[in-house]
Short mmCIF file of C-alpha atoms and ligand atoms in Angstrom, two decimals:
data_model
loop_
_atom_site.label_atom_id
_atom_site.label_comp_id
_atom_site.label_asym_id
_atom_site.label_seq_id
_atom_site.Cartn_x
_atom_site.Cartn_y
_atom_site.Cartn_z
CA MET A 250 10.40 21.42 -109.94
CA ASP A 251 7.16 21.77 -112.76
CA TYR A 252 3.92 23.28 -111.17
CA LEU A 253 2.48 23.26 -115.22
CA LEU A 254 1.25 27.12 -113.95
CA THR A 255 -0.76 28.92 -116.87
CA GLU A 256 0.91 31.80 -118.45
CA GLU A 257 -1.28 34.83 -116.25
CA GLN A 258 -0.01 32.97 -112.95
CA ILE A 259 3.76 33.40 -113.36
CA MET A 260 2.72 36.90 -114.61
CA ILE A 261 1.17 37.40 -111.06
CA ARG A 262 3.29 35.57 -109.32
CA ASP A 263 6.66 37.83 -110.98
CA LEU A 264 4.51 41.69 -110.30
CA ALA A 265 4.55 40.00 -106.71
CA ARG A 266 7.41 39.19 -106.50
CA GLN A 267 8.47 42.15 -108.11
CA ILE A 268 6.79 44.94 -104.91
CA ALA A 269 9.03 41.79 -102.22
CA VAL A 270 11.75 42.98 -103.29
CA GLU A 271 11.65 46.61 -104.28
CA LYS A 272 9.22 47.29 -101.54
CA ILE A 273 9.27 45.36 -98.90
CA VAL A 274 12.63 43.60 -98.07
CA PRO A 275 14.56 46.98 -98.03
CA VAL A 276 11.58 48.23 -95.13
CA ARG A 277 10.68 44.62 -93.64
CA ALA A 278 13.01 44.59 -90.43
CA GLU A 279 11.94 48.65 -89.32
CA LEU A 280 8.60 47.40 -89.91
CA ASP A 281 9.05 44.56 -87.33
CA GLU A 282 11.27 46.05 -85.23
CA HIS A 283 8.17 49.25 -84.43
CA ASN A 284 4.77 46.87 -85.26
CA LYS A 285 3.94 49.89 -88.35
CA PHE A 286 1.63 48.62 -90.63
CA PRO A 287 2.24 47.89 -94.49
CA THR A 288 0.77 51.12 -95.89
CA GLU A 289 2.77 52.04 -98.55
CA ILE A 290 3.12 48.59 -99.78
CA MET A 291 -0.35 47.93 -99.52
CA LYS A 292 -1.05 50.32 -101.98
CA ALA A 293 1.68 49.30 -104.09
CA MET A 294 -0.43 45.98 -104.29
CA ALA A 295 -3.63 47.59 -105.00
CA GLN A 296 -1.84 49.24 -107.41
CA ALA A 297 -0.53 46.19 -109.37
CA ASP A 298 -4.21 45.45 -108.59
CA LEU A 299 -3.37 41.83 -106.18
CA PHE A 300 -6.53 42.66 -104.09
CA GLY A 301 -8.56 41.55 -106.49
CA ILE A 302 -7.14 38.38 -107.51
CA TYR A 303 -10.07 35.82 -106.59
CA ILE A 304 -12.52 37.71 -106.92
CA PRO A 305 -14.89 37.73 -110.17
CA GLU A 306 -14.72 40.41 -112.98
CA ALA A 307 -18.60 42.00 -112.63
CA TYR A 308 -17.41 43.19 -108.64
CA GLY A 309 -14.27 45.22 -110.05
CA GLY A 310 -11.95 41.86 -109.25
CA LEU A 311 -9.40 39.86 -111.49
CA GLY A 312 -10.87 36.86 -111.55
CA LYS A 313 -8.48 34.11 -110.75
CA LYS A 314 -9.02 31.68 -109.06
CA SER A 315 -7.55 30.38 -105.60
CA LEU A 316 -4.04 29.60 -107.16
CA ASP A 317 -3.43 32.59 -108.29
CA LEU A 318 -4.51 34.07 -104.93
CA TYR A 319 -1.92 31.49 -103.38
CA ILE A 320 1.02 32.34 -106.33
CA ALA A 321 0.60 35.92 -104.49
CA ILE A 322 0.52 35.09 -101.35
CA GLU A 323 3.55 32.99 -101.05
CA GLU A 324 5.30 35.18 -102.93
CA ILE A 325 4.48 38.69 -100.36
CA SER A 326 5.55 35.93 -97.20
CA LYS A 327 8.60 34.63 -98.97
CA ALA A 328 9.32 38.81 -97.98
CA CYS A 329 8.23 39.31 -95.18
CA LEU A 330 4.56 37.36 -93.42
CA GLY A 331 3.52 40.17 -91.41
CA VAL A 332 3.14 41.87 -94.94
CA SER A 333 1.45 38.98 -95.98
CA THR A 334 -0.69 38.56 -93.09
CA CYS A 335 -2.26 41.85 -93.81
CA TYR A 336 -3.12 40.91 -96.76
CA ALA A 337 -4.43 37.70 -96.86
CA ALA A 338 -6.67 38.72 -94.23
CA ASN A 339 -8.44 41.03 -96.95
CA ALA A 340 -9.18 37.48 -98.11
CA LEU A 341 -10.05 35.72 -94.85
CA GLY A 342 -12.71 39.04 -94.05
CA SER A 343 -14.24 39.04 -98.16
CA TYR A 344 -15.01 35.59 -98.40
CA PRO A 345 -18.27 35.44 -95.91
CA ILE A 346 -19.61 38.46 -98.48
CA LEU A 347 -18.84 37.16 -101.54
CA LEU A 348 -20.11 33.12 -100.43
CA TYR A 349 -23.07 33.91 -99.42
CA GLY A 350 -23.64 37.76 -98.88
CA SER A 351 -26.79 38.62 -101.07
CA GLU A 352 -25.93 40.87 -104.58
CA ALA A 353 -27.15 43.90 -103.05
CA GLN A 354 -24.01 43.24 -100.72
CA LYS A 355 -21.55 41.80 -103.16
CA GLN A 356 -22.47 44.96 -105.46
CA LYS A 357 -21.75 47.17 -101.99
CA TYR A 358 -18.96 46.29 -100.66
CA ILE A 359 -17.06 43.95 -102.92
CA PRO A 360 -15.19 46.97 -105.79
CA SER A 361 -13.70 48.46 -103.07
CA ILE A 362 -12.12 45.18 -101.27
CA ALA A 363 -11.15 44.27 -104.93
CA SER A 364 -9.37 47.66 -105.32
CA GLY A 365 -7.20 46.96 -102.23
CA LYS A 366 -9.13 50.72 -101.10
CA ASP A 367 -10.56 49.42 -98.42
CA PHE A 368 -9.35 46.53 -96.50
CA VAL A 369 -11.72 44.14 -94.80
CA ALA A 370 -11.03 41.84 -91.47
CA PHE A 371 -12.68 39.05 -89.92
CA GLY A 372 -14.18 39.00 -86.61
CA LEU A 373 -15.19 34.61 -85.02
CA THR A 374 -13.24 34.50 -81.69
CA GLU A 375 -12.83 35.59 -79.14
CA ALA A 376 -11.57 35.93 -75.05
CA ASN A 377 -13.36 32.32 -73.85
CA ALA A 378 -14.47 30.97 -77.59
CA GLY A 379 -10.96 30.25 -79.60
CA SER A 380 -10.87 26.26 -80.95
CA ASP A 381 -14.39 26.37 -79.63
CA ALA A 382 -15.90 29.23 -81.89
CA SER A 383 -19.36 27.58 -80.38
CA GLY A 384 -18.35 29.68 -77.22
CA ILE A 385 -18.60 33.56 -78.94
CA GLN A 386 -21.12 35.67 -76.60
CA THR A 387 -20.85 38.85 -78.47
CA THR A 388 -24.38 39.04 -79.62
CA ALA A 389 -26.56 40.90 -82.02
CA LYS A 390 -30.83 41.33 -81.13
CA LEU A 391 -33.39 43.00 -83.60
CA GLU A 392 -34.81 45.85 -83.45
CA GLY A 393 -37.08 47.39 -85.24
CA ASN A 394 -34.85 47.84 -88.84
CA GLU A 395 -31.82 47.71 -86.61
CA TYR A 396 -29.99 44.59 -85.61
CA VAL A 397 -27.74 45.93 -82.34
CA LEU A 398 -24.32 44.00 -81.54
CA ASN A 399 -22.80 43.85 -78.03
CA GLY A 400 -19.47 42.16 -76.95
CA THR A 401 -15.74 41.85 -77.55
CA LYS A 402 -13.90 40.53 -80.53
CA GLN A 403 -9.69 39.17 -79.61
CA TRP A 404 -7.16 39.07 -81.76
CA ILE A 405 -8.95 40.63 -85.67
CA THR A 406 -5.53 40.55 -87.69
CA ASN A 407 -6.63 44.37 -89.71
CA GLY A 408 -8.50 45.45 -86.85
CA GLY A 409 -8.48 49.45 -87.16
CA GLU A 410 -6.97 49.60 -90.78
CA ALA A 411 -10.09 47.77 -91.83
CA ARG A 412 -12.82 49.66 -92.83
CA ILE A 413 -15.11 47.09 -93.38
CA TYR A 414 -15.79 43.56 -90.82
CA THR A 415 -17.06 40.81 -90.67
CA VAL A 416 -18.44 39.49 -88.29
CA ILE A 417 -20.20 35.89 -86.51
CA ALA A 418 -22.76 37.27 -83.75
CA MET A 419 -25.70 35.46 -81.91
CA THR A 420 -28.70 35.62 -82.34
CA ASP A 421 -30.15 32.83 -80.25
CA LYS A 422 -27.98 31.82 -78.05
CA SER A 423 -30.23 28.86 -76.88
CA LYS A 424 -29.71 27.34 -80.36
CA GLY A 425 -25.88 27.49 -79.25
CA ALA A 426 -24.30 26.79 -83.02
CA ARG A 427 -27.54 27.28 -84.78
CA GLY A 428 -28.23 30.57 -83.30
CA ALA A 429 -25.14 32.19 -84.60
CA SER A 430 -25.31 34.74 -87.61
CA ALA A 431 -23.30 36.63 -89.87
CA PHE A 432 -22.52 40.57 -90.07
CA ILE A 433 -20.86 42.88 -92.04
CA VAL A 434 -19.99 46.42 -89.94
CA GLU A 435 -18.95 49.50 -91.51
CA LYS A 436 -15.88 50.77 -89.46
CA GLY A 437 -16.74 54.81 -87.87
CA THR A 438 -20.37 52.95 -86.54
CA PRO A 439 -21.67 54.61 -83.39
CA GLY A 440 -20.57 51.97 -80.88
CA PHE A 441 -18.77 50.11 -82.94
CA THR A 442 -15.16 50.92 -81.20
CA PHE A 443 -10.92 49.27 -81.49
CA GLY A 444 -9.53 48.20 -77.95
CA LYS A 445 -6.15 47.40 -77.35
CA LYS A 446 -3.28 47.18 -80.01
CA GLU A 447 -2.23 43.47 -79.67
CA ASN A 448 2.04 43.13 -78.76
CA LYS A 449 3.12 39.73 -81.08
CA MET A 450 6.38 38.26 -80.71
CA GLY A 451 5.59 37.71 -84.73
CA ILE A 452 3.64 38.89 -87.88
CA ARG A 453 4.62 42.32 -86.40
CA ALA A 454 3.38 44.97 -89.55
CA SER A 455 0.15 43.24 -88.68
CA SER A 456 -2.14 44.76 -86.44
CA THR A 457 -4.08 42.87 -84.41
CA THR A 458 -7.03 43.78 -82.31
CA GLU A 459 -10.30 43.97 -80.30
CA LEU A 460 -13.02 44.71 -81.81
CA ILE A 461 -15.44 45.71 -79.18
CA PHE A 462 -19.02 46.60 -80.14
CA ASN A 463 -21.21 48.89 -77.05
CA ASN A 464 -24.74 49.08 -78.23
CA CYS A 465 -24.08 49.32 -82.20
CA ARG A 466 -26.95 49.37 -84.12
CA ILE A 467 -26.42 48.46 -87.47
CA PRO A 468 -29.41 47.84 -90.56
CA LYS A 469 -30.47 44.75 -90.54
CA GLU A 470 -29.59 44.21 -94.10
CA ASN A 471 -26.00 43.81 -92.89
CA ILE A 472 -26.73 40.32 -91.80
CA ILE A 473 -25.76 37.77 -94.33
CA ALA A 474 -27.31 34.78 -95.47
CA ARG A 475 -29.63 34.60 -92.21
CA GLU A 476 -29.69 34.47 -89.23
CA GLY A 477 -28.65 31.21 -87.88
CA MET A 478 -26.36 30.93 -91.14
CA GLY A 479 -22.71 32.07 -88.87
CA PHE A 480 -21.42 29.00 -88.06
CA ILE A 481 -21.76 27.90 -91.93
CA VAL A 482 -20.28 30.88 -93.14
CA ALA A 483 -17.56 30.60 -90.64
CA MET A 484 -16.72 27.36 -90.82
CA LYS A 485 -16.97 27.44 -95.32
CA THR A 486 -15.09 30.75 -94.93
CA LEU A 487 -11.86 29.24 -92.73
CA ASP A 488 -12.16 25.97 -95.44
CA CYS A 489 -11.61 28.54 -98.76
CA SER A 490 -9.01 30.81 -96.67
CA ARG A 491 -7.19 27.88 -94.48
CA ALA A 492 -4.60 26.06 -97.44
CA GLY A 493 -3.97 30.39 -98.04
CA VAL A 494 -2.29 29.78 -95.05
CA GLY A 495 -0.10 27.21 -96.26
CA ALA A 496 0.65 28.72 -99.06
CA GLN A 497 2.34 31.60 -96.14
CA GLY A 498 4.05 28.58 -95.13
CA VAL A 499 5.32 27.55 -98.65
CA GLY A 500 6.73 31.40 -98.90
CA VAL A 501 8.69 32.07 -95.67
CA ALA A 502 10.28 27.88 -95.81
CA GLN A 503 11.68 29.17 -99.39
CA GLY A 504 12.38 32.87 -97.82
CA ALA A 505 14.69 30.25 -95.12
CA ILE A 506 15.88 28.95 -97.46
CA ASP A 507 16.67 31.28 -100.26
CA GLU A 508 18.41 32.99 -96.81
CA CYS A 509 20.79 30.86 -94.98
CA ILE A 510 22.46 28.80 -98.01
CA LYS A 511 23.48 32.35 -99.45
CA PHE A 512 24.91 32.78 -96.33
CA ALA A 513 25.98 29.79 -95.91
CA LYS A 514 28.12 29.61 -99.17
CA GLY A 515 30.36 32.70 -98.20
CA ARG A 516 30.63 31.46 -94.14
CA ILE A 517 33.73 29.62 -94.20
CA GLN A 518 34.39 27.08 -91.07
CA PHE A 519 38.20 25.12 -90.85
CA GLY A 520 38.89 26.77 -93.87
CA GLN A 521 35.77 25.67 -96.17
CA PRO A 522 32.62 27.31 -97.28
CA ILE A 523 30.30 25.42 -94.82
CA THR A 524 27.70 24.45 -97.18
CA SER A 525 30.99 21.38 -97.95
CA PHE A 526 30.00 19.80 -95.11
CA GLN A 527 27.52 17.01 -95.66
CA ALA A 528 25.43 17.99 -92.20
CA ILE A 529 25.01 21.27 -93.84
CA GLN A 530 23.72 19.78 -97.44
CA HIS A 531 20.89 17.23 -96.40
CA MET A 532 19.86 19.69 -93.76
CA LEU A 533 19.56 22.06 -97.10
CA ALA A 534 17.91 18.66 -98.85
CA ASP A 535 15.39 17.60 -96.25
CA MET A 536 15.19 21.60 -96.11
CA GLN A 537 13.83 21.80 -99.62
CA THR A 538 12.13 18.45 -100.32
CA GLN A 539 9.70 19.20 -97.64
CA THR A 540 8.73 22.54 -99.34
CA GLU A 541 8.09 21.33 -102.45
CA ALA A 542 6.34 18.67 -101.35
CA ALA A 543 4.60 21.58 -98.79
CA ARG A 544 4.19 23.88 -102.57
CA ALA A 545 2.69 20.46 -104.09
CA LEU A 546 -0.11 19.92 -101.54
CA VAL A 547 -1.11 23.73 -101.15
CA TYR A 548 -1.57 23.56 -104.64
CA SER A 549 -3.50 20.64 -105.41
CA ALA A 550 -5.51 21.29 -102.54
CA ALA A 551 -5.80 24.92 -104.70
CA ARG A 552 -6.74 23.24 -108.01
CA MET A 553 -9.78 21.06 -106.24
CA MET A 554 -11.35 24.14 -104.75
CA ASP A 555 -10.79 26.14 -108.15
CA SER A 556 -12.22 22.99 -110.15
CA GLY A 557 -15.47 24.30 -108.10
CA ALA A 558 -15.29 20.68 -105.70
CA LYS A 559 -18.16 20.78 -103.18
CA ASP A 560 -16.33 19.58 -100.00
CA PHE A 561 -12.25 20.74 -99.55
CA SER A 562 -12.51 20.74 -95.94
CA ARG A 563 -10.21 17.83 -95.74
CA ALA A 564 -7.32 19.31 -98.44
CA SER A 565 -7.94 22.54 -97.73
CA ALA A 566 -7.06 21.38 -93.70
CA MET A 567 -4.42 18.65 -94.93
CA ALA A 568 -2.29 22.01 -97.11
CA LYS A 569 -2.65 24.34 -93.56
CA VAL A 570 -1.37 21.38 -91.53
CA PHE A 571 1.17 20.33 -93.53
CA ALA A 572 2.95 23.60 -95.17
CA THR A 573 3.11 25.07 -91.87
CA ASP A 574 4.71 22.88 -89.96
CA VAL A 575 7.00 22.24 -92.57
CA ALA A 576 7.62 26.57 -92.34
CA MET A 577 8.05 26.01 -88.56
CA LYS A 578 10.89 23.59 -89.40
CA VAL A 579 12.52 25.34 -92.17
CA THR A 580 12.45 28.55 -90.83
CA THR A 581 14.30 26.92 -87.70
CA ASP A 582 17.18 24.31 -89.40
CA ALA A 583 17.20 28.33 -91.08
CA VAL A 584 18.26 29.68 -88.06
CA GLN A 585 20.17 26.16 -86.89
CA VAL A 586 22.58 25.92 -90.34
CA MET A 587 23.44 30.10 -90.00
CA GLY A 588 24.51 29.07 -86.70
CA GLY A 589 25.24 31.94 -85.04
CA SER A 590 24.45 35.21 -87.91
CA GLY A 591 21.00 33.02 -87.60
CA TYR A 592 19.87 34.34 -84.44
CA MET A 593 20.95 37.82 -85.30
CA LYS A 594 18.31 40.34 -86.32
CA GLU A 595 20.83 41.41 -88.80
CA TYR A 596 19.43 38.62 -90.95
CA PRO A 597 15.68 38.28 -91.83
CA VAL A 598 16.17 34.15 -90.48
CA GLU A 599 15.48 35.19 -86.97
CA LYS A 600 12.40 37.05 -87.77
CA MET A 601 10.94 34.17 -90.61
CA MET A 602 11.11 31.91 -87.66
CA ARG A 603 9.18 34.27 -85.32
CA ASP A 604 7.33 35.25 -87.66
CA ALA A 605 6.62 31.41 -89.00
CA LYS A 606 5.08 29.94 -84.94
CA ILE A 607 1.30 32.00 -85.96
CA LEU A 608 1.16 29.84 -88.98
CA GLN A 609 0.49 26.70 -86.80
CA ILE A 610 -2.04 28.54 -84.16
CA TYR A 611 -4.10 31.19 -86.69
CA GLU A 612 -7.39 30.43 -89.13
CA GLY A 613 -7.32 26.87 -86.26
CA THR A 614 -4.88 25.73 -84.66
CA ASN A 615 -2.31 22.76 -86.65
CA GLN A 616 -4.21 20.05 -83.23
CA VAL A 617 -7.94 20.67 -84.32
CA GLN A 618 -7.21 20.80 -88.11
CA ARG A 619 -5.21 17.50 -86.85
CA ASN A 620 -9.02 16.21 -85.10
CA VAL A 621 -10.71 17.43 -88.75
CA ILE A 622 -8.77 15.48 -90.68
CA ALA A 623 -9.50 12.49 -88.98
CA LEU A 624 -13.25 12.59 -88.65
CA ASP A 625 -13.14 12.98 -92.89
CA MET A 626 -11.13 10.01 -93.12
CA ILE A 627 -13.28 8.10 -90.20
CA ARG A 628 -16.77 9.71 -91.96
CA GLU A 629 -15.50 8.44 -95.14
CA ALA A 630 -14.35 4.80 -93.71
CA THR A 631 -17.53 4.44 -91.42
CA LYS A 632 -19.93 5.39 -95.12
CA GLN A 633 -17.61 3.00 -97.00
CA LYS A 634 -18.30 -0.38 -95.12
C1 FAD B 801 -2.08 36.75 -83.97
C2 FAD B 801 -3.34 37.02 -84.44
C3 FAD B 801 -4.11 36.48 -85.01
C4 FAD B 801 -5.76 36.31 -85.42
N1 FAD B 801 -6.35 36.84 -86.08
C5 FAD B 801 -7.46 36.44 -85.83
C6 FAD B 801 -8.75 37.16 -86.85
O1 FAD B 801 -8.54 37.30 -87.92
N2 FAD B 801 -10.07 36.60 -86.67
C7 FAD B 801 -10.16 35.73 -85.95
O2 FAD B 801 -11.36 35.31 -85.72
N3 FAD B 801 -9.49 35.76 -84.90
C8 FAD B 801 -8.07 35.28 -84.85
N4 FAD B 801 -6.44 34.61 -84.26
C9 FAD B 801 -8.02 33.88 -83.37
C10 FAD B 801 -7.11 32.53 -83.71
O3 FAD B 801 -8.12 32.01 -84.63
C11 FAD B 801 -7.17 31.03 -82.27
O4 FAD B 801 -5.87 32.29 -81.39
C12 FAD B 801 -6.75 30.30 -82.85
O5 FAD B 801 -8.11 29.25 -83.54
C13 FAD B 801 -7.04 28.96 -81.37
O6 FAD B 801 -7.23 30.07 -80.56
P1 FAD B 801 -6.92 30.06 -78.84
O7 FAD B 801 -5.23 30.87 -79.16
O8 FAD B 801 -8.55 30.64 -78.31
O9 FAD B 801 -6.21 28.78 -77.94
P2 FAD B 801 -7.52 27.81 -78.15
O10 FAD B 801 -8.58 27.56 -78.87
O11 FAD B 801 -7.14 27.98 -76.50
O12 FAD B 801 -6.10 26.76 -77.47
C14 FAD B 801 -5.22 26.19 -76.66
C15 FAD B 801 -4.46 25.37 -77.16
O13 FAD B 801 -4.96 23.97 -77.05
C16 FAD B 801 -5.44 23.19 -78.26
N5 FAD B 801 -6.89 23.08 -78.56
C17 FAD B 801 -7.67 23.10 -78.19
N6 FAD B 801 -9.25 22.95 -78.88
C18 FAD B 801 -8.88 21.44 -78.98
C19 FAD B 801 -9.24 20.29 -79.65
N7 FAD B 801 -10.28 19.72 -79.53
N8 FAD B 801 -8.42 18.92 -79.74
C20 FAD B 801 -6.81 19.01 -79.50
N9 FAD B 801 -6.80 20.16 -79.16
C21 FAD B 801 -7.06 21.77 -78.54
C22 FAD B 801 -4.89 24.01 -79.38
O14 FAD B 801 -4.62 23.58 -80.30
C23 FAD B 801 -3.86 24.39 -78.68
O15 FAD B 801 -3.01 23.44 -78.44
C24 FAD B 801 -5.50 35.67 -84.57
C25 FAD B 801 -4.85 34.62 -83.75
C26 FAD B 801 -3.46 35.42 -83.41
C27 FAD B 801 -2.55 35.23 -82.68
#
């Protein structure tokens, strides 16, 4: 399929592909086995300028857009979804500053994110606030020139590894969702520590931890936008990053197809390669067709975002839902095509299937995304009446 990529996008794709093949594939099983953060790979990605793709040139980035970033995410995800989660979480964590930060905040924090020197994480979820983010309990109280943060964030990607954290906390609980605000917290600030590191089913190269705030004092100027804007910052951030989760889905699905077709060509049963059986051929055809459809939807959502469209919430949710459901189906089918071998850790599809599951859950579960899509459809239909 021709996705009409520019020369620069093809260069980004090839660069990310080279890192994936040379640096990620040889170590992905070990990272998975030992729950190990891919520090050396992140360094190689930083050297290749992959962290600054979507960041404006004024802040040290390459000045490209969402599609360019998604192309890189897709290539890294083909090799390892754990590594791609560490990488993509930087975009997630930086969007609050890029979208709503002051000029001073952008100048202070974005260049080191663009260069890959500093990792960043996004902290919204809490033990009692997952899909219903309005239930967050972490508070931020203004005392003189400082906000004092108290509370615990749960399951934060890049927790402990990142130096910069964009965190949503309540500045006025009585106002409900309108009482939330967004903040920048730096690692090392007194009163800010990391709790439990999760032992996960998949994406084990990525770090997932608690963020604990215990009378953590941050300068007043670390608020992003204004008090009460926290949920708008969070929802717009997720709108921007969500189709990137779709790109992760496209990548892992394509990675699984590439692995299983290679295996199937060499696997002889009943005196012939299993690729000669129509049952296998049809599975492969469906897997590739679904993956191409997912890629087309993700790229089209990205192009809509990059065109300057104001509201792309539905497009971003659709890309995420479709591509990640495809990822789960295709990786499961890849295991099936390979039979018992697919179930073994000697082959990467076992890990790909475990890894793919998270895509249907994080950055808003696929059920919740379907709510978003349906509500937007109903709103539009009501307007047209
Ligand atoms: C590995 C990992 C990394 C993560 N990284 C981050 C991160 O970096 N930053 C961050 O802030 N969060 C992060 N999260 C949190 C993630 O975004 C949440 O797990 C997710 O939003 C779902 O919340 P929950 O797990 O509490 O599920 P719940 O909200 O408890 O949902 C449980 C089930 O109920 C369904 N459900 C809930 N409400 C509805 C509804 N209204 N309609 C239909 N179905 C519904 C859900 O779809 C799901 O199937 C991460 C999570 C994991 C597991």
